[in-house]
């Protein structure tokens, strides 16, 4: 029901910054859980950051203090500010959204708990 398009990826040196955007179109539920996930070659997709319906956020340990997730409800856009990037952050980054009338899953970073919409991804490459 919701189409998601990521942008903002690119190639940066370690220590640099990027800001990813995820624009949503189509029907958007009043209460939605939105998040960022990433997948490196040969690795499983993992949750990076999630923002709940009440604005609370959840981050995977490896990005805490470096990444910030936010959303602009008026423009149906999700953001991921990525600072102090490391080579291990290199991956395809995807955004996701799903209806969440009562908040996100108790394990929101698990991609298997997401049954809504997914974007096509934007590549982030960090060189050492």
CSV table of C-alpha atoms in Angstrom, one decimal:
chain,number,residue,atom,x,y,z
A,1,UNK,CA,0.0,0.0,0.0
A,2,UNK,CA,2.9,2.3,0.7
A,3,UNK,CA,5.7,2.9,-1.7
A,4,UNK,CA,9.1,3.7,-0.3
A,5,UNK,CA,12.1,5.3,-2.1
A,6,UNK,CA,15.4,5.7,-0.5
A,7,UNK,CA,18.0,8.2,-1.4
A,8,UNK,CA,21.2,9.8,-0.1
A,9,UNK,CA,23.6,6.9,-0.3
A,10,UNK,CA,27.0,7.2,-1.6
A,11,UNK,CA,30.7,6.7,-1.0
A,12,UNK,CA,32.5,8.3,1.8
A,13,UNK,CA,35.7,8.0,3.8
A,14,UNK,CA,35.8,6.6,7.3
A,15,UNK,CA,34.7,9.3,9.7
A,16,UNK,CA,32.4,11.0,7.2
A,17,UNK,CA,28.7,11.5,7.3
A,18,UNK,CA,25.7,10.8,5.1
A,19,UNK,CA,22.0,11.5,5.5
A,20,UNK,CA,19.6,9.0,4.1
A,21,UNK,CA,16.1,9.8,3.2
A,22,UNK,CA,13.1,7.6,2.6
A,23,UNK,CA,10.1,9.1,0.9
A,24,UNK,CA,6.8,7.4,1.3
A,25,UNK,CA,3.9,7.7,-1.1
A,26,UNK,CA,0.5,6.1,-1.3
A,27,UNK,CA,-1.7,5.3,1.7
A,28,UNK,CA,0.0,5.8,5.0
A,29,UNK,CA,-1.5,4.5,8.2
A,30,UNK,CA,-2.1,7.0,10.9
A,31,UNK,CA,0.1,5.0,13.2
A,32,UNK,CA,3.1,3.5,11.5
A,33,UNK,CA,6.4,2.0,12.6
A,34,UNK,CA,9.3,2.9,10.4
A,35,UNK,CA,12.8,1.8,10.3
A,36,UNK,CA,16.1,1.4,8.6
A,37,UNK,CA,17.8,-1.9,7.8
A,38,UNK,CA,21.0,-2.8,6.0
A,39,UNK,CA,22.5,-5.8,4.3
A,40,UNK,CA,26.1,-6.3,3.5
A,41,UNK,CA,27.3,-8.8,0.8
A,42,UNK,CA,27.0,-12.4,2.2
A,43,UNK,CA,25.3,-11.2,5.4
A,44,UNK,CA,21.7,-11.3,6.6
A,45,UNK,CA,19.6,-8.2,6.7
A,46,UNK,CA,19.8,-6.5,10.1
A,47,UNK,CA,17.9,-3.7,11.8
A,48,UNK,CA,19.7,-0.4,12.2
A,49,UNK,CA,17.3,2.0,13.7
A,50,UNK,CA,13.5,2.1,14.3
A,51,UNK,CA,11.2,4.9,15.3
A,52,UNK,CA,8.0,3.9,17.0
A,53,UNK,CA,4.6,5.5,16.8
A,54,UNK,CA,5.2,7.5,19.9
A,55,UNK,CA,8.5,8.8,18.6
A,56,UNK,CA,10.7,6.6,20.7
A,57,UNK,CA,13.7,5.1,18.9
A,58,UNK,CA,15.7,1.9,19.0
A,59,UNK,CA,19.2,1.4,17.6
A,60,UNK,CA,21.4,-1.6,17.1
A,61,UNK,CA,24.4,-1.4,19.4
A,62,UNK,CA,26.9,-0.9,16.6
A,63,UNK,CA,25.4,2.5,15.6
A,64,UNK,CA,24.4,4.0,18.9
A,65,UNK,CA,25.8,7.4,19.3
A,66,UNK,CA,26.6,7.7,15.6
A,67,UNK,CA,23.3,7.3,13.8
A,68,UNK,CA,20.0,9.2,14.4
A,69,UNK,CA,16.7,8.2,13.0
A,70,UNK,CA,13.9,10.8,12.6
A,71,UNK,CA,10.8,11.3,10.6
A,72,UNK,CA,8.8,14.1,9.2
A,73,UNK,CA,5.2,13.1,9.4
A,74,UNK,CA,3.9,16.0,7.4
A,75,UNK,CA,6.0,15.0,4.4
A,76,UNK,CA,5.9,11.3,5.0
A,77,UNK,CA,9.7,11.1,5.0
A,78,UNK,CA,12.1,9.1,7.2
A,79,UNK,CA,15.7,10.1,7.7
A,80,UNK,CA,18.8,8.4,9.0
A,81,UNK,CA,21.7,10.8,9.9
A,82,UNK,CA,24.9,8.7,9.8
A,83,UNK,CA,28.0,10.2,11.4
A,84,UNK,CA,31.4,8.9,12.1
A,85,UNK,CA,30.9,6.2,9.5
A,86,UNK,CA,33.0,3.1,9.6
A,87,UNK,CA,33.9,0.6,6.9
A,88,UNK,CA,31.7,-2.0,8.6
A,89,UNK,CA,28.8,0.3,7.9
A,90,UNK,CA,29.1,-0.5,4.2
A,91,UNK,CA,25.9,-2.1,3.1
A,92,UNK,CA,22.7,-1.6,1.1
A,93,UNK,CA,20.3,0.4,3.3
A,94,UNK,CA,16.6,-0.2,3.2
A,95,UNK,CA,13.7,1.6,4.8
A,96,UNK,CA,10.6,-0.1,5.9
A,97,UNK,CA,7.1,0.9,7.2
A,98,UNK,CA,4.2,-1.0,8.5
A,99,UNK,CA,0.9,-0.3,10.3
A,100,UNK,CA,1.4,-0.3,14.0
A,101,UNK,CA,-1.8,0.8,15.8
A,102,UNK,CA,-0.3,-0.2,19.2
A,103,UNK,CA,3.4,0.5,18.5
A,104,UNK,CA,6.2,-1.4,17.0
A,105,UNK,CA,7.0,-5.0,17.6
A,106,UNK,CA,8.7,-5.9,20.8
A,107,UNK,CA,11.7,-6.8,18.7
A,108,UNK,CA,11.6,-4.1,16.1
A,109,UNK,CA,15.1,-4.6,14.8
A,110,UNK,CA,14.3,-8.1,13.6
A,111,UNK,CA,13.4,-7.7,9.9
A,112,UNK,CA,11.3,-10.9,10.1
A,113,UNK,CA,8.9,-8.9,12.3
A,114,UNK,CA,8.2,-6.5,9.5
A,115,UNK,CA,5.2,-7.3,7.2
A,116,UNK,CA,4.6,-3.9,5.6
A,117,UNK,CA,6.4,-2.1,2.8
A,118,UNK,CA,10.1,-2.1,1.9
A,119,UNK,CA,12.1,0.3,-0.3
A,120,UNK,CA,14.5,-0.8,-3.0
A,121,UNK,CA,17.6,0.3,-1.1
A,122,UNK,CA,20.4,2.8,-1.4
A,123,UNK,CA,24.1,1.8,-1.3
A,124,UNK,CA,26.4,3.2,1.4
A,125,UNK,CA,30.1,2.5,0.9
A,126,UNK,CA,32.6,3.6,3.5
A,127,UNK,CA,36.3,3.4,2.7
A,128,UNK,CA,39.1,3.2,5.2
